[in-house]
Tab-separated table of C-alpha atoms and ligand atoms in Angstrom:
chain	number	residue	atom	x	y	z
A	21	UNK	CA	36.376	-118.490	-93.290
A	22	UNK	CA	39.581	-118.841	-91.573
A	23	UNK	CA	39.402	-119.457	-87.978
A	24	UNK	CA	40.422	-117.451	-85.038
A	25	UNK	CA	40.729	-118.726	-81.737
A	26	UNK	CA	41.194	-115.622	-80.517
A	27	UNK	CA	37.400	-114.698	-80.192
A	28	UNK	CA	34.691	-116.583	-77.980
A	29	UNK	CA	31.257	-117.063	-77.035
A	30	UNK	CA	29.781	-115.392	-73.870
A	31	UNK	CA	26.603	-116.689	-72.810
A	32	UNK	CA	24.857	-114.529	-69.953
A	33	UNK	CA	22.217	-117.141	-68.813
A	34	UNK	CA	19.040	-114.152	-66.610
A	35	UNK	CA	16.230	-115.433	-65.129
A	36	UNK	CA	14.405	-114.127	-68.184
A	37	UNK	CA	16.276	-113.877	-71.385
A	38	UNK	CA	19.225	-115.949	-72.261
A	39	UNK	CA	22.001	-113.657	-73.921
A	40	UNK	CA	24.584	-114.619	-76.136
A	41	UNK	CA	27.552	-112.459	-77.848
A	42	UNK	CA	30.185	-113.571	-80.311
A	43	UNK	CA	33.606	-111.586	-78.630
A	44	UNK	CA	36.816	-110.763	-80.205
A	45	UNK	CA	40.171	-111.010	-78.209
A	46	UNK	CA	39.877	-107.362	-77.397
A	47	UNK	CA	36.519	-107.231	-75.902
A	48	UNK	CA	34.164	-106.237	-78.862
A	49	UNK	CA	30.870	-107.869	-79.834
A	50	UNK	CA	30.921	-109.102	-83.243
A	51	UNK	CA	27.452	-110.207	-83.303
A	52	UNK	CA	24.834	-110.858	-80.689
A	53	UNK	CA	21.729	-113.044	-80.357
A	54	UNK	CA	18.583	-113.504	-77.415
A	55	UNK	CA	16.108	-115.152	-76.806
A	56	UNK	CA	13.695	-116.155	-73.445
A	57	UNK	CA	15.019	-118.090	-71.126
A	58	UNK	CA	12.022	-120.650	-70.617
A	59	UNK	CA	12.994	-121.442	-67.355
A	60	UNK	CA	9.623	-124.234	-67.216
A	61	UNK	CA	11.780	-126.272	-69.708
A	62	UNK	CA	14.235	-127.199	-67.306
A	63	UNK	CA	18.106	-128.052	-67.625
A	64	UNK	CA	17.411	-129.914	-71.263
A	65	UNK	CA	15.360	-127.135	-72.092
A	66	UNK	CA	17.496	-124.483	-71.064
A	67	UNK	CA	20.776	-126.411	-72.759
A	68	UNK	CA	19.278	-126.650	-75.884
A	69	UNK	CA	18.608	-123.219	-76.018
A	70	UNK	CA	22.003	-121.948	-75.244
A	71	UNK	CA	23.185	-124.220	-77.843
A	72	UNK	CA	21.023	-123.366	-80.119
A	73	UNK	CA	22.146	-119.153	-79.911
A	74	UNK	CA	25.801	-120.611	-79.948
A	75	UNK	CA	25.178	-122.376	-83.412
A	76	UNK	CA	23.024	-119.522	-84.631
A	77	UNK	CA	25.978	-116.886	-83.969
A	78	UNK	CA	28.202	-119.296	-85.655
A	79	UNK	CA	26.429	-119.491	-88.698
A	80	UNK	CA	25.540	-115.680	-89.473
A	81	UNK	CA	29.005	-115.204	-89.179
A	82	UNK	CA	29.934	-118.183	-91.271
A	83	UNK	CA	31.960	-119.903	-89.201
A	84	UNK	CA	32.543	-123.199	-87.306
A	85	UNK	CA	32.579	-123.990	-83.392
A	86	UNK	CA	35.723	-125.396	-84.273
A	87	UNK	CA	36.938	-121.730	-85.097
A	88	UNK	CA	36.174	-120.312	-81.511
A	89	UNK	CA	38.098	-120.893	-78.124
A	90	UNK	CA	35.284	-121.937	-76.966
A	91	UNK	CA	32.104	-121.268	-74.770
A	92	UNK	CA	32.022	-118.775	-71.137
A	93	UNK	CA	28.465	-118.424	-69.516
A	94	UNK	CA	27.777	-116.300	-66.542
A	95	UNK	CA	24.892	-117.709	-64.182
A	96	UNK	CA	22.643	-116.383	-61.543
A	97	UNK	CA	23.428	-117.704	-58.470
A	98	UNK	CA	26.119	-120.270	-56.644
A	99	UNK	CA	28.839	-122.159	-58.942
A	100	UNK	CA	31.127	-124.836	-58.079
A	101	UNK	CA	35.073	-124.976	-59.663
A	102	UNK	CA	34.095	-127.850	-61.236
A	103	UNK	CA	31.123	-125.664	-63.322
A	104	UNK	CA	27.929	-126.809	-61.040
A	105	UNK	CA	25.678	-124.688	-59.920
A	106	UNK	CA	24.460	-125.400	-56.257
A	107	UNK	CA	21.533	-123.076	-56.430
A	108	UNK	CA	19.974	-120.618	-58.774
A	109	UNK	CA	16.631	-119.300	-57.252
A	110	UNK	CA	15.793	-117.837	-60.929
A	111	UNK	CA	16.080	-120.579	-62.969
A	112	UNK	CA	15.149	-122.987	-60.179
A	113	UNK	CA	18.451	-125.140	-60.245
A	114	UNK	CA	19.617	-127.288	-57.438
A	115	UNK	CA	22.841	-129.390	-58.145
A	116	UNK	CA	23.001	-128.710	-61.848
A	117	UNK	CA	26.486	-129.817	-63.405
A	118	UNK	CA	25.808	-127.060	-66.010
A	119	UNK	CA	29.228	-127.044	-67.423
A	120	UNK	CA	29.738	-131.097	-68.205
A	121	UNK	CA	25.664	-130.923	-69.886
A	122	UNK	CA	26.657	-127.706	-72.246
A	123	UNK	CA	29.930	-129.347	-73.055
A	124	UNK	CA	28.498	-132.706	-73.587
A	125	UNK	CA	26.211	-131.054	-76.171
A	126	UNK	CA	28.070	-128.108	-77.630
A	127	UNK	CA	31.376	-130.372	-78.047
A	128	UNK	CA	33.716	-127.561	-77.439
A	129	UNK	CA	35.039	-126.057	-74.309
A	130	UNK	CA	32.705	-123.983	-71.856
A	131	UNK	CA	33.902	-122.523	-68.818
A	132	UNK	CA	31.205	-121.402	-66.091
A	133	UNK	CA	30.735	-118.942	-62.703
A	134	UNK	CA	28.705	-116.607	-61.579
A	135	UNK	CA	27.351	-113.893	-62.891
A	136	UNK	CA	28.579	-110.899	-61.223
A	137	UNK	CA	31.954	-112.256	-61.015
A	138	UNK	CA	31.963	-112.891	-64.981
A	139	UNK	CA	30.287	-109.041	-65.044
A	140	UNK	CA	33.213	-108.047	-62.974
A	141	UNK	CA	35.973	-109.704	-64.902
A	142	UNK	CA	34.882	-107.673	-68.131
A	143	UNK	CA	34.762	-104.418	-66.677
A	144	UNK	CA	38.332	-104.371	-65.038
A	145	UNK	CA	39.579	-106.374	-68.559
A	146	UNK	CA	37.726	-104.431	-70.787
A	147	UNK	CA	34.999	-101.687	-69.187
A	148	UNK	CA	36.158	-99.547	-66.484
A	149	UNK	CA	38.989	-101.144	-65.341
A	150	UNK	CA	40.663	-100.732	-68.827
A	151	UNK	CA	43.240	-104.019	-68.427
A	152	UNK	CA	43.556	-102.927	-64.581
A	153	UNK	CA	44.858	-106.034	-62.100
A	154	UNK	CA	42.537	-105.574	-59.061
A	155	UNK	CA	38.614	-104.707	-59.690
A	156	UNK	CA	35.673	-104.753	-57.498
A	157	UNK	CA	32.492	-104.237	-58.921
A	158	UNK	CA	29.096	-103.149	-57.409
A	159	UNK	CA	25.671	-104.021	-58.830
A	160	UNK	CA	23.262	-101.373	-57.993
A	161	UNK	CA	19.808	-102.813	-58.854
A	162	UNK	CA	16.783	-104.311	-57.249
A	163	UNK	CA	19.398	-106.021	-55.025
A	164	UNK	CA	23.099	-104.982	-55.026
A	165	UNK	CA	25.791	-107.590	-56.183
A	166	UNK	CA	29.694	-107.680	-56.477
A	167	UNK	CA	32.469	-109.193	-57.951
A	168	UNK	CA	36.112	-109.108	-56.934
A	169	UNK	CA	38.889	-109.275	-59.049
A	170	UNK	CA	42.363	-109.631	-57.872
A	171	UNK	CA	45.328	-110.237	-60.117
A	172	UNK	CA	43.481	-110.584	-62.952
A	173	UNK	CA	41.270	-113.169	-62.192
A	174	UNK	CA	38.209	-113.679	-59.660
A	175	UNK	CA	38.062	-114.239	-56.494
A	176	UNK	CA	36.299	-116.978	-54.701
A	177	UNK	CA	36.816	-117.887	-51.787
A	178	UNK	CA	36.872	-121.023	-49.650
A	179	UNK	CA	33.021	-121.421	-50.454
A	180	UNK	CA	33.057	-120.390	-53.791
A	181	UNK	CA	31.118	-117.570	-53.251
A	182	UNK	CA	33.174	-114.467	-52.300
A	183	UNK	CA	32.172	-110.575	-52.960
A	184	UNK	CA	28.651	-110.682	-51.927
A	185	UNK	CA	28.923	-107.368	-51.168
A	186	UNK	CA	25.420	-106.717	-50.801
A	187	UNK	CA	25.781	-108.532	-47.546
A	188	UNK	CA	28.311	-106.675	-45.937
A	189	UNK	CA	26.529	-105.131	-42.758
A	190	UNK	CA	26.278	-101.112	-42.621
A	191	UNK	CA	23.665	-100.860	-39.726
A	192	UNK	CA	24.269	-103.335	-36.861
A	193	UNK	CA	20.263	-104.229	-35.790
A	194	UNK	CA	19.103	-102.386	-38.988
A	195	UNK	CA	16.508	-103.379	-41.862
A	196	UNK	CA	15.644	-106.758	-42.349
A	197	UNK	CA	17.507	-107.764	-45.596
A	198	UNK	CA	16.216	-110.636	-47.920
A	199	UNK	CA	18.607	-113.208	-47.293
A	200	UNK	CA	17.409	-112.951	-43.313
A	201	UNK	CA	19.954	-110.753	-42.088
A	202	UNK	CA	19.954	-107.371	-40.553
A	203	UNK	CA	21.596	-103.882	-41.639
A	204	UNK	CA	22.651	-105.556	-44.951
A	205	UNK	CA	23.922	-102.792	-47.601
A	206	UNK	CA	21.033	-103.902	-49.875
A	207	UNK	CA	18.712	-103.476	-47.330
A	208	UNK	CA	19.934	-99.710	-46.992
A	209	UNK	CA	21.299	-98.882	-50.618
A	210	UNK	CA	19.449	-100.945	-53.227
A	211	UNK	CA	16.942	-99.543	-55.360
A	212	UNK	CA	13.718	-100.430	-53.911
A	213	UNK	CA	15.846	-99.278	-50.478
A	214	UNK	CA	15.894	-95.985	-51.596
A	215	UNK	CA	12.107	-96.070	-52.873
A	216	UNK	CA	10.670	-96.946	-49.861
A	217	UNK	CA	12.433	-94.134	-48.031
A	218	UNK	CA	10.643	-91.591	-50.384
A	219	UNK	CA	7.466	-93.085	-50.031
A	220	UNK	CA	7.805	-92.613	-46.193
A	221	UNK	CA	8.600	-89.416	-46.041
A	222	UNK	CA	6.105	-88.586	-48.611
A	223	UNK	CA	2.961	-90.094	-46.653
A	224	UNK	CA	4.583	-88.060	-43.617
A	225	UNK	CA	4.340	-85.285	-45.487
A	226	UNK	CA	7.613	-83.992	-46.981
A	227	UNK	CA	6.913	-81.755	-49.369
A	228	UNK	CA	8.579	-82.935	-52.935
A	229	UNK	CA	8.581	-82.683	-56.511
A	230	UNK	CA	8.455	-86.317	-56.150
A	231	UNK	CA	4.851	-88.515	-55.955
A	232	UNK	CA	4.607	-92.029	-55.209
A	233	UNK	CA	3.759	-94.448	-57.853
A	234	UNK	CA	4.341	-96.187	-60.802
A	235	UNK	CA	6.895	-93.406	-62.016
A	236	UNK	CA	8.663	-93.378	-58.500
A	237	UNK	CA	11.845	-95.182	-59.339
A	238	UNK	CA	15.493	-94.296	-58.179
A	239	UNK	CA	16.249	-93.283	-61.532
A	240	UNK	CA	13.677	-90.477	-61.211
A	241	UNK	CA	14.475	-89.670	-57.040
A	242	UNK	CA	18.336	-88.750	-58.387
A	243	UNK	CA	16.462	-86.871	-61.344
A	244	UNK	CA	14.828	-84.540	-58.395
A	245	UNK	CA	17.413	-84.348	-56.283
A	246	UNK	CA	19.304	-83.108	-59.493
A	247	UNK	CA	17.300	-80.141	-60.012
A	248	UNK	CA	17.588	-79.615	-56.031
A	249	UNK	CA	14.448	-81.318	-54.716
A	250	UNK	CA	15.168	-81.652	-51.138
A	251	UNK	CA	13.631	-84.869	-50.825
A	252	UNK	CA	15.220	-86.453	-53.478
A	253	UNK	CA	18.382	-85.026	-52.507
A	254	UNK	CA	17.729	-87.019	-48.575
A	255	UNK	CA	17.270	-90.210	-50.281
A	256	UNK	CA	20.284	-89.697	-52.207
A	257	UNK	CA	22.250	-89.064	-49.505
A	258	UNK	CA	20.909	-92.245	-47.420
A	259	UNK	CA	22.104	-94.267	-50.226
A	260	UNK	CA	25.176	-92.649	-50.634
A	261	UNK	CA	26.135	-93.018	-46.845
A	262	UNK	CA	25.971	-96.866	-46.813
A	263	UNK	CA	27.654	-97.028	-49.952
A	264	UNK	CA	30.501	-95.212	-48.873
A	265	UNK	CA	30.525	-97.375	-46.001
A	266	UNK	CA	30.696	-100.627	-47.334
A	267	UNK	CA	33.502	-98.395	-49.945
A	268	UNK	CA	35.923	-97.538	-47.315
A	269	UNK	CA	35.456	-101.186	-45.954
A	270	UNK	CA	36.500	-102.405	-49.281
A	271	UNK	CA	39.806	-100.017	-49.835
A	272	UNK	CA	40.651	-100.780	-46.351
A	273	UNK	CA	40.550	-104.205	-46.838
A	274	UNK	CA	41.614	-105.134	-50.663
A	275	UNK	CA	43.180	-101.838	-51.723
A	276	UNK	CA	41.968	-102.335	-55.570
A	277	UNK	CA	42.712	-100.357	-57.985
A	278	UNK	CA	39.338	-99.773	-58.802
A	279	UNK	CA	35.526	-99.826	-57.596
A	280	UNK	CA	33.228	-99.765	-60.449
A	281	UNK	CA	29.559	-99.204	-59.171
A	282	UNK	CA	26.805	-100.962	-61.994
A	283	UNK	CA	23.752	-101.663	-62.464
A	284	UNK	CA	20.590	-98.660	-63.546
A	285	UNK	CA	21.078	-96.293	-60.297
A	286	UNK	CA	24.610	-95.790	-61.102
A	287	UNK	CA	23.930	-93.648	-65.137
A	288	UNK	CA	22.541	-91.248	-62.677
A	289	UNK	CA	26.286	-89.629	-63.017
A	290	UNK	CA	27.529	-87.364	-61.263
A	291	UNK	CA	24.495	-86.337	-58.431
A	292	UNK	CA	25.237	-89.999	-56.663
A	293	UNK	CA	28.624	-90.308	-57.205
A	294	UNK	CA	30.095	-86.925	-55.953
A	295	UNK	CA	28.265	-88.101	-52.220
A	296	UNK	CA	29.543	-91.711	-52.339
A	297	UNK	CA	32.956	-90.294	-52.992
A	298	UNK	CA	32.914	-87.932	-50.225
A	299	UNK	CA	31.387	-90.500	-47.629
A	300	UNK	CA	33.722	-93.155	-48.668
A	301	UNK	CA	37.363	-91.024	-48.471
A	302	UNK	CA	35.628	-89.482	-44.908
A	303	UNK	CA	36.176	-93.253	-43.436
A	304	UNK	CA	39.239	-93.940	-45.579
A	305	UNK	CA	42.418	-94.587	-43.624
A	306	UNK	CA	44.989	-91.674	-44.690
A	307	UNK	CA	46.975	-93.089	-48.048
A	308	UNK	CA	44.626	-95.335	-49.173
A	309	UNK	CA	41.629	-93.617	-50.707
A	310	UNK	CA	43.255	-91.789	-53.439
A	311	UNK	CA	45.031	-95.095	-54.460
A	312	UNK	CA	41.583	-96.532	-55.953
A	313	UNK	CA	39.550	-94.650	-58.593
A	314	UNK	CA	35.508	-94.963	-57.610
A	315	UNK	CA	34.480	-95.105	-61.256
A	316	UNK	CA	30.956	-95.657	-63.239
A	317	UNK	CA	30.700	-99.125	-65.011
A	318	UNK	CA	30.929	-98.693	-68.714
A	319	UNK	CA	29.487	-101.951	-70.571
A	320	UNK	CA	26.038	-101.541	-69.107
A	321	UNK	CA	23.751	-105.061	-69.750
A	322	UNK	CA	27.192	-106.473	-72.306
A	323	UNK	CA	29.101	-106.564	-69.617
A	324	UNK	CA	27.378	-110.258	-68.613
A	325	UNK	CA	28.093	-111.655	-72.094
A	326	UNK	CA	31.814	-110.100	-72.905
A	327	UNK	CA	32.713	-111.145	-69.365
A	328	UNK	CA	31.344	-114.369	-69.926
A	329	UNK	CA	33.086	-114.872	-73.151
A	330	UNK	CA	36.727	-113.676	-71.815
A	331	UNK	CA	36.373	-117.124	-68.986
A	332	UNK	CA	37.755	-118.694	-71.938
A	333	UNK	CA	39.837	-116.021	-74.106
B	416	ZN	ZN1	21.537	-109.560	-46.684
């Protein structure tokens, strides 16, 4: 087969399952692979199981690593320019030169950086953004992550480690956040955020459609508040306050073009977005909100991989 440099492999390297997607020049997946991560083998261990999906892609589609323009991986935590990561709590790295040790084995070029910037790259490309120039991207999950791009291309900052917008304080001397802060957005807005609120109100006694337990999961909170539970409805709203927040204090500061909010909580549609729209343009300075579209993400868990793979398209 004939070779086309014009298509790529993205790696997206989780905690749990290492994902791997053979990517056209336009963004599609021509075929994907996955396996576990095995995070107790280590570097090696890990290495030789990236390679290992990058030479099984190449084969089913009968091709060589020659033929590709080479290797992108997204990672979970803090990356270097040079392609090291400085710390991954997931996969347990400290100081790992990931970059040089995949390109050492793989022979071909790899490109590296963190996750949710390589997540945020794709949509703006390819996803939501549609080919858009500025993008910043929100994570909505069991934490809440970002990525910024500006012209194109991420941004990083003097430390490498820009857009952590889940850090951005909303509530001076509020919740404890996990990184040690206070009033963090993730403390406020994430998805266990919002659980917890329920499950407060419920033991005080609000009366809800909603019961706390296994099935109690943000997902089903905007379900109720949907079909006008009140409850579900307040927690809603909490959430949708912060974001808006942190929202306005993005537009106000970067202007992008776009704000595409990730992650499970945000297929809720329609019942979360119409508040975080309306709390964000109520702190907007006149002439800038209706400049940026506030938009759902649209590659869902490929966004890690096509991202990935576009580092090097
Ligand atoms: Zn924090």
């Amino acid at each position: 087969m004939t070779g086309d440099l014009r298509r790529a492999v993205g790696i997206d390297l989780g905690g749990t399952y290492i994902k791997a997607a053979l990517v056209d020049g336009s963004g599609n997946i021509e075929h994907q692979e996955r396996c576990p991560t095995g995070v107790e083998g280590g570097v090696d261990g890990v290495a030789t199981r990236v390679a290992g999906l990058v030479h099984a892609l190449a084969s089913a589609r009968g091709i060589d690593l020659t033929d590709v323009a080479g290797v992108g991986i997204g990672v979970p935590g803090v990356t270097t320019s040079e392609g090291t990561v400085v710390l991954a709590p997931n996969l347990n790295w400290r100081q790992v030169p990931f970059k040089r040790v995949l390109a050492e084995r793989l022979g071909t070029r790899v490109e590296l950086d963190n996750d949710a910037n390589v997540a945020a790259l794709g949509e703006a490309r390819i996803g939501a953004g549609g080919g858009c120039d500025s993008l910043v991207l929100l994570t909505l999950g069991t934490g809440i992550g970002g990525g910024i791009i500006l012209g194109g291309r991420a941004l990083h900052g003097s430390s490498f480690a820009a857009g952590e917008v889940g850090h951005i304080c909303v509530l001076p001397d509020g919740p404890r956040c996990a990184c040690g802060l206070r009033g963090c957005l993730e403390a406020l807005a994430s998805g266990p955020a919002m659980v917890r609120l329920v499950q407060d109100r419920l033991s005080a006694g609000t009366p809800s459609v909603l019961v706390d337990g296994d099935g109690l999961t943000p997902e089903a909170i905007c379900s109720a508040a949907a079909s006008g539970d009140g409850l579900g409805q307040a927690a809603v709203d909490h959430v949708a306050e912060y974001l808006g927040i942190a929202i306005a204090n993005i537009i106000a500061l970067l202007s992008p073009e776009v704000i595409a909010l990730g992650g499970g909580i945000s297929a809720a549609g329609d019942v979360l977005l119409k508040p975080i729209l309306s709390a964000a343009e109520s702190r907007s300075l006149e002439g800038m909100f209706e400049h940026t579209r506030i938009l759902a993400a649209t590659l869902g868990n490929n966004a890690g991989s096509i991202g990935a793979a576009l580092l090097v398209l």
